[in-house]
Amino acid sequence: GDQVIIIKLECIGHIQKRIGSRLRQLKIDWRGKKLLDGKTIGGKGRLTDAAVNKLQNYFGIAICINTDSIYAMKK
C-alpha cells in the first residue's frame, strides 16, 4: 500500500563489476586516440587493468564503510 517504502539495494559486487566493465570499455574505445596531453589512455601511469582492479576495490570498500551516508560515500 501507500505506507510501504521500497528502498532499492544493489549488490556491491554488481556495482564493482559495472565500474570495471565500463572503464575497460572506455579504454578500448579510446585505444589509439590521443588525449589532451598527447598521450594515450593506457600505459604506464595511465588506465591499466591493474588500475581498474584497484578502482573497483576502492569503490567497493567506500560503499561498505559508508552505507549510512551518501556524502561520506562520495568523499
mmCIF file of N, CA, C and O in Angstrom:
data_model
loop_
_atom_site.group_PDB
_atom_site.id
_atom_site.type_symbol
_atom_site.label_atom_id
_atom_site.label_comp_id
_atom_site.label_asym_id
_atom_site.label_seq_id
_atom_site.Cartn_x
_atom_site.Cartn_y
_atom_site.Cartn_z
ATOM 1 N N GLY A 1 0.796 -1.178 0.000
ATOM 2 C CA GLY A 1 0.000 0.000 0.000
ATOM 3 C C GLY A 1 0.852 1.260 0.000
ATOM 4 O O GLY A 1 2.025 1.270 -0.336
ATOM 5 N N ASP A 2 0.250 2.346 0.398
ATOM 6 C CA ASP A 2 0.918 3.641 0.434
ATOM 7 C C ASP A 2 1.895 3.763 1.595
ATOM 8 O O ASP A 2 2.760 4.626 1.592
ATOM 9 N N GLN A 3 1.762 2.919 2.606
ATOM 10 C CA GLN A 3 2.600 3.037 3.785
ATOM 11 C C GLN A 3 3.909 2.258 3.668
ATOM 12 O O GLN A 3 4.767 2.361 4.525
ATOM 13 N N VAL A 4 4.071 1.513 2.610
ATOM 14 C CA VAL A 4 5.276 0.715 2.422
ATOM 15 C C VAL A 4 6.278 1.505 1.587
ATOM 16 O O VAL A 4 5.953 1.992 0.504
ATOM 17 N N ILE A 5 7.472 1.658 2.111
ATOM 18 C CA ILE A 5 8.532 2.364 1.388
ATOM 19 C C ILE A 5 9.500 1.318 0.841
ATOM 20 O O ILE A 5 10.015 0.488 1.581
ATOM 21 N N ILE A 6 9.710 1.355 -0.451
ATOM 22 C CA ILE A 6 10.628 0.410 -1.081
ATOM 23 C C ILE A 6 11.954 1.112 -1.313
ATOM 24 O O ILE A 6 12.008 2.184 -1.915
ATOM 25 N N ILE A 7 13.006 0.511 -0.815
ATOM 26 C CA ILE A 7 14.349 1.053 -0.996
ATOM 27 C C ILE A 7 15.118 0.082 -1.875
ATOM 28 O O ILE A 7 15.182 -1.107 -1.587
ATOM 29 N N LYS A 8 15.681 0.583 -2.948
ATOM 30 C CA LYS A 8 16.430 -0.266 -3.863
ATOM 31 C C LYS A 8 17.831 -0.487 -3.315
ATOM 32 O O LYS A 8 18.570 0.464 -3.071
ATOM 33 N N LEU A 9 18.196 -1.718 -3.140
ATOM 34 C CA LEU A 9 19.532 -2.087 -2.694
ATOM 35 C C LEU A 9 20.196 -2.872 -3.808
ATOM 36 O O LEU A 9 19.573 -3.722 -4.434
ATOM 37 N N GLU A 10 21.443 -2.573 -4.074
ATOM 38 C CA GLU A 10 22.176 -3.296 -5.095
ATOM 39 C C GLU A 10 23.355 -3.994 -4.461
ATOM 40 O O GLU A 10 23.913 -3.539 -3.471
ATOM 41 N N CYS A 11 23.729 -5.068 -5.043
ATOM 42 C CA CYS A 11 24.869 -5.826 -4.576
ATOM 43 C C CYS A 11 26.147 -5.029 -4.864
ATOM 44 O O CYS A 11 26.322 -4.482 -5.958
ATOM 45 N N ILE A 12 27.014 -4.963 -3.887
ATOM 46 C CA ILE A 12 28.258 -4.213 -4.055
ATOM 47 C C ILE A 12 29.099 -4.821 -5.165
ATOM 48 O O ILE A 12 29.717 -4.113 -5.963
ATOM 49 N N GLY A 13 29.096 -6.145 -5.250
ATOM 50 C CA GLY A 13 29.842 -6.822 -6.312
ATOM 51 C C GLY A 13 29.340 -6.447 -7.695
ATOM 52 O O GLY A 13 30.112 -6.320 -8.642
ATOM 53 N N HIS A 14 28.025 -6.245 -7.820
ATOM 54 C CA HIS A 14 27.444 -5.840 -9.101
ATOM 55 C C HIS A 14 27.917 -4.432 -9.486
ATOM 56 O O HIS A 14 28.247 -4.177 -10.639
ATOM 57 N N ILE A 15 27.951 -3.553 -8.514
ATOM 58 C CA ILE A 15 28.417 -2.186 -8.773
ATOM 59 C C ILE A 15 29.893 -2.192 -9.167
ATOM 60 O O ILE A 15 30.300 -1.519 -10.120
ATOM 61 N N GLN A 16 30.685 -2.984 -8.467
ATOM 62 C CA GLN A 16 32.105 -3.085 -8.796
ATOM 63 C C GLN A 16 32.285 -3.616 -10.215
ATOM 64 O O GLN A 16 33.124 -3.127 -10.966
ATOM 65 N N LYS A 17 31.494 -4.607 -10.590
ATOM 66 C CA LYS A 17 31.590 -5.186 -11.925
ATOM 67 C C LYS A 17 31.243 -4.149 -12.989
ATOM 68 O O LYS A 17 31.916 -4.053 -14.018
ATOM 69 N N ARG A 18 30.183 -3.371 -12.743
ATOM 70 C CA ARG A 18 29.790 -2.341 -13.709
ATOM 71 C C ARG A 18 30.872 -1.285 -13.869
ATOM 72 O O ARG A 18 31.150 -0.835 -14.986
ATOM 73 N N ILE A 19 31.479 -0.868 -12.771
ATOM 74 C CA ILE A 19 32.556 0.129 -12.844
ATOM 75 C C ILE A 19 33.707 -0.412 -13.672
ATOM 76 O O ILE A 19 34.220 0.257 -14.576
ATOM 77 N N GLY A 20 34.120 -1.642 -13.376
ATOM 78 C CA GLY A 20 35.245 -2.243 -14.087
ATOM 79 C C GLY A 20 34.972 -2.431 -15.561
ATOM 80 O O GLY A 20 35.811 -2.116 -16.408
ATOM 81 N N SER A 21 33.778 -2.922 -15.890
ATOM 82 C CA SER A 21 33.479 -3.163 -17.298
ATOM 83 C C SER A 21 33.388 -1.860 -18.085
ATOM 84 O O SER A 21 33.832 -1.784 -19.238
ATOM 85 N N ARG A 22 32.857 -0.829 -17.463
ATOM 86 C CA ARG A 22 32.757 0.457 -18.180
ATOM 87 C C ARG A 22 34.132 1.104 -18.368
ATOM 88 O O ARG A 22 34.406 1.706 -19.401
ATOM 89 N N LEU A 23 35.001 0.983 -17.380
ATOM 90 C CA LEU A 23 36.348 1.535 -17.532
ATOM 91 C C LEU A 23 37.138 0.765 -18.591
ATOM 92 O O LEU A 23 37.862 1.365 -19.386
ATOM 93 N N ARG A 24 36.982 -0.560 -18.608
ATOM 94 C CA ARG A 24 37.671 -1.359 -19.624
ATOM 95 C C ARG A 24 37.144 -1.037 -21.017
ATOM 96 O O ARG A 24 37.908 -0.965 -21.980
ATOM 97 N N GLN A 25 35.832 -0.817 -21.141
ATOM 98 C CA GLN A 25 35.257 -0.447 -22.437
ATOM 99 C C GLN A 25 35.727 0.938 -22.861
ATOM 100 O O GLN A 25 36.017 1.171 -24.035
ATOM 101 N N LEU A 26 35.855 1.857 -21.919
ATOM 102 C CA LEU A 26 36.380 3.185 -22.207
ATOM 103 C C LEU A 26 37.803 3.093 -22.742
ATOM 104 O O LEU A 26 38.155 3.765 -23.707
ATOM 105 N N LYS A 27 38.584 2.227 -22.133
ATOM 106 C CA LYS A 27 39.962 2.025 -22.569
ATOM 107 C C LYS A 27 40.009 1.494 -24.000
ATOM 108 O O LYS A 27 40.824 1.937 -24.815
ATOM 109 N N ILE A 28 39.097 0.573 -24.327
ATOM 110 C CA ILE A 28 39.034 0.016 -25.686
ATOM 111 C C ILE A 28 38.582 1.081 -26.677
ATOM 112 O O ILE A 28 39.139 1.214 -27.770
ATOM 113 N N ASP A 29 37.573 1.873 -26.299
ATOM 114 C CA ASP A 29 37.053 2.908 -27.193
ATOM 115 C C ASP A 29 38.102 3.976 -27.502
ATOM 116 O O ASP A 29 38.122 4.537 -28.603
ATOM 117 N N TRP A 30 38.961 4.283 -26.537
ATOM 118 C CA TRP A 30 39.960 5.330 -26.716
ATOM 119 C C TRP A 30 41.310 4.800 -27.197
ATOM 120 O O TRP A 30 42.279 5.552 -27.277
ATOM 121 N N ARG A 31 41.386 3.517 -27.509
ATOM 122 C CA ARG A 31 42.646 2.921 -27.962
ATOM 123 C C ARG A 31 43.113 3.605 -29.248
ATOM 124 O O ARG A 31 42.364 3.774 -30.198
ATOM 125 N N GLY A 32 44.350 4.039 -29.255
ATOM 126 C CA GLY A 32 44.933 4.670 -30.426
ATOM 127 C C GLY A 32 44.673 6.161 -30.542
ATOM 128 O O GLY A 32 45.273 6.826 -31.369
ATOM 129 N N LYS A 33 43.785 6.695 -29.727
ATOM 130 C CA LYS A 33 43.490 8.127 -29.765
ATOM 131 C C LYS A 33 44.348 8.835 -28.732
ATOM 132 O O LYS A 33 44.721 8.279 -27.717
ATOM 133 N N LYS A 34 44.660 10.074 -29.002
ATOM 134 C CA LYS A 34 45.474 10.865 -28.086
ATOM 135 C C LYS A 34 44.592 11.734 -27.193
ATOM 136 O O LYS A 34 43.580 12.265 -27.621
ATOM 137 N N LEU A 35 45.006 11.881 -25.954
ATOM 138 C CA LEU A 35 44.334 12.768 -25.020
ATOM 139 C C LEU A 35 44.893 14.183 -25.184
ATOM 140 O O LEU A 35 45.763 14.428 -26.023
ATOM 141 N N LEU A 36 44.431 15.102 -24.379
ATOM 142 C CA LEU A 36 44.885 16.494 -24.498
ATOM 143 C C LEU A 36 46.380 16.647 -24.257
ATOM 144 O O LEU A 36 47.012 17.554 -24.809
ATOM 145 N N ASP A 37 46.959 15.769 -23.434
ATOM 146 C CA ASP A 37 48.394 15.862 -23.168
ATOM 147 C C ASP A 37 49.231 15.146 -24.221
ATOM 148 O O ASP A 37 50.451 15.067 -24.102
ATOM 149 N N GLY A 38 48.598 14.623 -25.257
ATOM 150 C CA GLY A 38 49.319 13.991 -26.357
ATOM 151 C C GLY A 38 49.633 12.522 -26.137
ATOM 152 O O GLY A 38 50.275 11.897 -26.968
ATOM 153 N N LYS A 39 49.173 11.944 -25.043
ATOM 154 C CA LYS A 39 49.431 10.535 -24.741
ATOM 155 C C LYS A 39 48.138 9.733 -24.844
ATOM 156 O O LYS A 39 47.050 10.295 -24.854
ATOM 157 N N THR A 40 48.284 8.410 -24.911
ATOM 158 C CA THR A 40 47.107 7.556 -24.971
ATOM 159 C C THR A 40 46.560 7.311 -23.568
ATOM 160 O O THR A 40 47.210 7.625 -22.574
ATOM 161 N N ILE A 41 45.377 6.709 -23.508
ATOM 162 C CA ILE A 41 44.721 6.485 -22.213
ATOM 163 C C ILE A 41 45.360 5.333 -21.441
ATOM 164 O O ILE A 41 45.314 5.290 -20.228
ATOM 165 N N GLY A 42 45.973 4.383 -22.133
ATOM 166 C CA GLY A 42 46.596 3.238 -21.478
ATOM 167 C C GLY A 42 48.088 3.426 -21.321
ATOM 168 O O GLY A 42 48.671 4.382 -21.803
ATOM 169 N N GLY A 43 48.710 2.493 -20.645
ATOM 170 C CA GLY A 43 50.157 2.511 -20.481
ATOM 171 C C GLY A 43 50.569 2.833 -19.060
ATOM 172 O O GLY A 43 49.746 2.961 -18.152
ATOM 173 N N LYS A 44 51.871 2.944 -18.874
ATOM 174 C CA LYS A 44 52.417 3.176 -17.540
ATOM 175 C C LYS A 44 51.910 4.501 -16.964
ATOM 176 O O LYS A 44 51.981 5.543 -17.608
ATOM 177 N N GLY A 45 51.387 4.443 -15.751
ATOM 178 C CA GLY A 45 50.872 5.644 -15.099
ATOM 179 C C GLY A 45 49.508 6.062 -15.607
ATOM 180 O O GLY A 45 49.012 7.136 -15.259
ATOM 181 N N ARG A 46 48.886 5.229 -16.412
ATOM 182 C CA ARG A 46 47.586 5.556 -17.006
ATOM 183 C C ARG A 46 46.552 4.513 -16.594
ATOM 184 O O ARG A 46 46.732 3.801 -15.621
ATOM 185 N N LEU A 47 45.522 4.360 -17.376
ATOM 186 C CA LEU A 47 44.436 3.434 -17.075
ATOM 187 C C LEU A 47 44.822 2.024 -17.532
ATOM 188 O O LEU A 47 44.589 1.632 -18.668
ATOM 189 N N THR A 48 45.406 1.266 -16.636
ATOM 190 C CA THR A 48 45.783 -0.116 -16.918
ATOM 191 C C THR A 48 44.764 -1.052 -16.276
ATOM 192 O O THR A 48 43.911 -0.617 -15.502
ATOM 193 N N ASP A 49 44.865 -2.336 -16.584
ATOM 194 C CA ASP A 49 43.958 -3.304 -15.968
ATOM 195 C C ASP A 49 44.158 -3.356 -14.457
ATOM 196 O O ASP A 49 43.197 -3.511 -13.707
ATOM 197 N N ALA A 50 45.392 -3.217 -14.012
ATOM 198 C CA ALA A 50 45.660 -3.200 -12.571
ATOM 199 C C ALA A 50 45.017 -1.978 -11.915
ATOM 200 O O ALA A 50 44.468 -2.074 -10.813
ATOM 201 N N ALA A 51 45.060 -0.833 -12.585
ATOM 202 C CA ALA A 51 44.435 0.376 -12.046
ATOM 203 C C ALA A 51 42.919 0.221 -11.986
ATOM 204 O O ALA A 51 42.281 0.662 -11.020
ATOM 205 N N VAL A 52 42.338 -0.426 -12.991
ATOM 206 C CA VAL A 52 40.890 -0.667 -12.992
ATOM 207 C C VAL A 52 40.519 -1.570 -11.823
ATOM 208 O O VAL A 52 39.537 -1.321 -11.122
ATOM 209 N N ASN A 53 41.308 -2.616 -11.583
ATOM 210 C CA ASN A 53 41.040 -3.517 -10.463
ATOM 211 C C ASN A 53 41.114 -2.784 -9.130
ATOM 212 O O ASN A 53 40.283 -3.005 -8.239
ATOM 213 N N LYS A 54 42.101 -1.915 -8.976
ATOM 214 C CA LYS A 54 42.219 -1.134 -7.745
ATOM 215 C C LYS A 54 41.013 -0.218 -7.555
ATOM 216 O O LYS A 54 40.471 -0.102 -6.457
ATOM 217 N N LEU A 55 40.593 0.442 -8.633
ATOM 218 C CA LEU A 55 39.430 1.328 -8.550
ATOM 219 C C LEU A 55 38.174 0.557 -8.164
ATOM 220 O O LEU A 55 37.365 1.033 -7.352
ATOM 221 N N GLN A 56 38.011 -0.637 -8.721
ATOM 222 C CA GLN A 56 36.871 -1.467 -8.363
ATOM 223 C C GLN A 56 36.876 -1.766 -6.869
ATOM 224 O O GLN A 56 35.846 -1.637 -6.197
ATOM 225 N N ASN A 57 38.022 -2.164 -6.356
ATOM 226 C CA ASN A 57 38.127 -2.485 -4.934
ATOM 227 C C ASN A 57 37.891 -1.266 -4.058
ATOM 228 O O ASN A 57 37.197 -1.346 -3.042
ATOM 229 N N TYR A 58 38.453 -0.122 -4.442
ATOM 230 C CA TYR A 58 38.286 1.091 -3.647
ATOM 231 C C TYR A 58 36.818 1.520 -3.593
ATOM 232 O O TYR A 58 36.321 1.948 -2.549
ATOM 233 N N PHE A 59 36.105 1.417 -4.725
ATOM 234 C CA PHE A 59 34.690 1.764 -4.732
ATOM 235 C C PHE A 59 33.904 0.827 -3.835
ATOM 236 O O PHE A 59 33.021 1.250 -3.094
ATOM 237 N N GLY A 60 34.215 -0.471 -3.882
ATOM 238 C CA GLY A 60 33.536 -1.436 -3.033
ATOM 239 C C GLY A 60 33.760 -1.160 -1.558
ATOM 240 O O GLY A 60 32.822 -1.204 -0.754
ATOM 241 N N ILE A 61 34.989 -0.847 -1.198
ATOM 242 C CA ILE A 61 35.312 -0.532 0.193
ATOM 243 C C ILE A 61 34.596 0.741 0.641
ATOM 244 O O ILE A 61 34.047 0.811 1.744
ATOM 245 N N ALA A 62 34.589 1.757 -0.226
ATOM 246 C CA ALA A 62 33.936 3.025 0.117
ATOM 247 C C ALA A 62 32.448 2.823 0.352
ATOM 248 O O ALA A 62 31.860 3.411 1.266
ATOM 249 N N ILE A 63 31.826 1.971 -0.450
ATOM 250 C CA ILE A 63 30.400 1.719 -0.283
ATOM 251 C C ILE A 63 30.143 0.958 1.015
ATOM 252 O O ILE A 63 29.218 1.269 1.762
ATOM 253 N N CYS A 64 30.954 -0.064 1.287
ATOM 254 C CA CYS A 64 30.765 -0.879 2.502
ATOM 255 C C CYS A 64 30.932 -0.052 3.767
ATOM 256 O O CYS A 64 30.142 -0.174 4.707
ATOM 257 N N ILE A 65 31.944 0.779 3.811
ATOM 258 C CA ILE A 65 32.248 1.542 5.014
ATOM 259 C C ILE A 65 31.218 2.637 5.263
ATOM 260 O O ILE A 65 30.881 2.941 6.400
ATOM 261 N N ASN A 66 30.692 3.220 4.198
ATOM 262 C CA ASN A 66 29.829 4.393 4.322
ATOM 263 C C ASN A 66 28.395 4.127 3.880
ATOM 264 O O ASN A 66 27.790 4.947 3.199
ATOM 265 N N THR A 67 27.828 3.007 4.281
ATOM 266 C CA THR A 67 26.471 2.675 3.842
ATOM 267 C C THR A 67 25.412 3.627 4.400
ATOM 268 O O THR A 67 24.343 3.749 3.824
ATOM 269 N N ASP A 68 25.722 4.320 5.481
ATOM 270 C CA ASP A 68 24.730 5.187 6.103
ATOM 271 C C ASP A 68 24.775 6.635 5.605
ATOM 272 O O ASP A 68 23.882 7.401 5.892
ATOM 273 N N SER A 69 25.797 7.001 4.862
ATOM 274 C CA SER A 69 25.948 8.403 4.443
ATOM 275 C C SER A 69 26.392 8.490 2.985
ATOM 276 O O SER A 69 27.485 8.075 2.638
ATOM 277 N N ILE A 70 25.535 9.045 2.153
ATOM 278 C CA ILE A 70 25.886 9.220 0.739
ATOM 279 C C ILE A 70 27.007 10.244 0.600
ATOM 280 O O ILE A 70 27.894 10.092 -0.233
ATOM 281 N N TYR A 71 26.985 11.288 1.426
ATOM 282 C CA TYR A 71 28.045 12.306 1.374
ATOM 283 C C TYR A 71 29.400 11.676 1.653
ATOM 284 O O TYR A 71 30.377 11.941 0.953
ATOM 285 N N ALA A 72 29.481 10.842 2.677
ATOM 286 C CA ALA A 72 30.746 10.174 3.012
ATOM 287 C C ALA A 72 31.168 9.227 1.907
ATOM 288 O O ALA A 72 32.355 9.070 1.615
ATOM 289 N N MET A 73 30.203 8.589 1.251
ATOM 290 C CA MET A 73 30.499 7.683 0.153
ATOM 291 C C MET A 73 31.139 8.437 -1.008
ATOM 292 O O MET A 73 32.105 7.982 -1.610
ATOM 293 N N LYS A 74 30.612 9.602 -1.328
ATOM 294 C CA LYS A 74 31.160 10.423 -2.414
ATOM 295 C C LYS A 74 32.559 10.919 -2.071
ATOM 296 O O LYS A 74 33.437 10.985 -2.921
ATOM 297 N N LYS A 75 32.742 11.274 -0.805
ATOM 298 C CA LYS A 75 34.029 11.806 -0.369
ATOM 299 C C LYS A 75 35.096 10.739 -0.481
ATOM 300 O O LYS A 75 36.183 10.934 -0.921
#
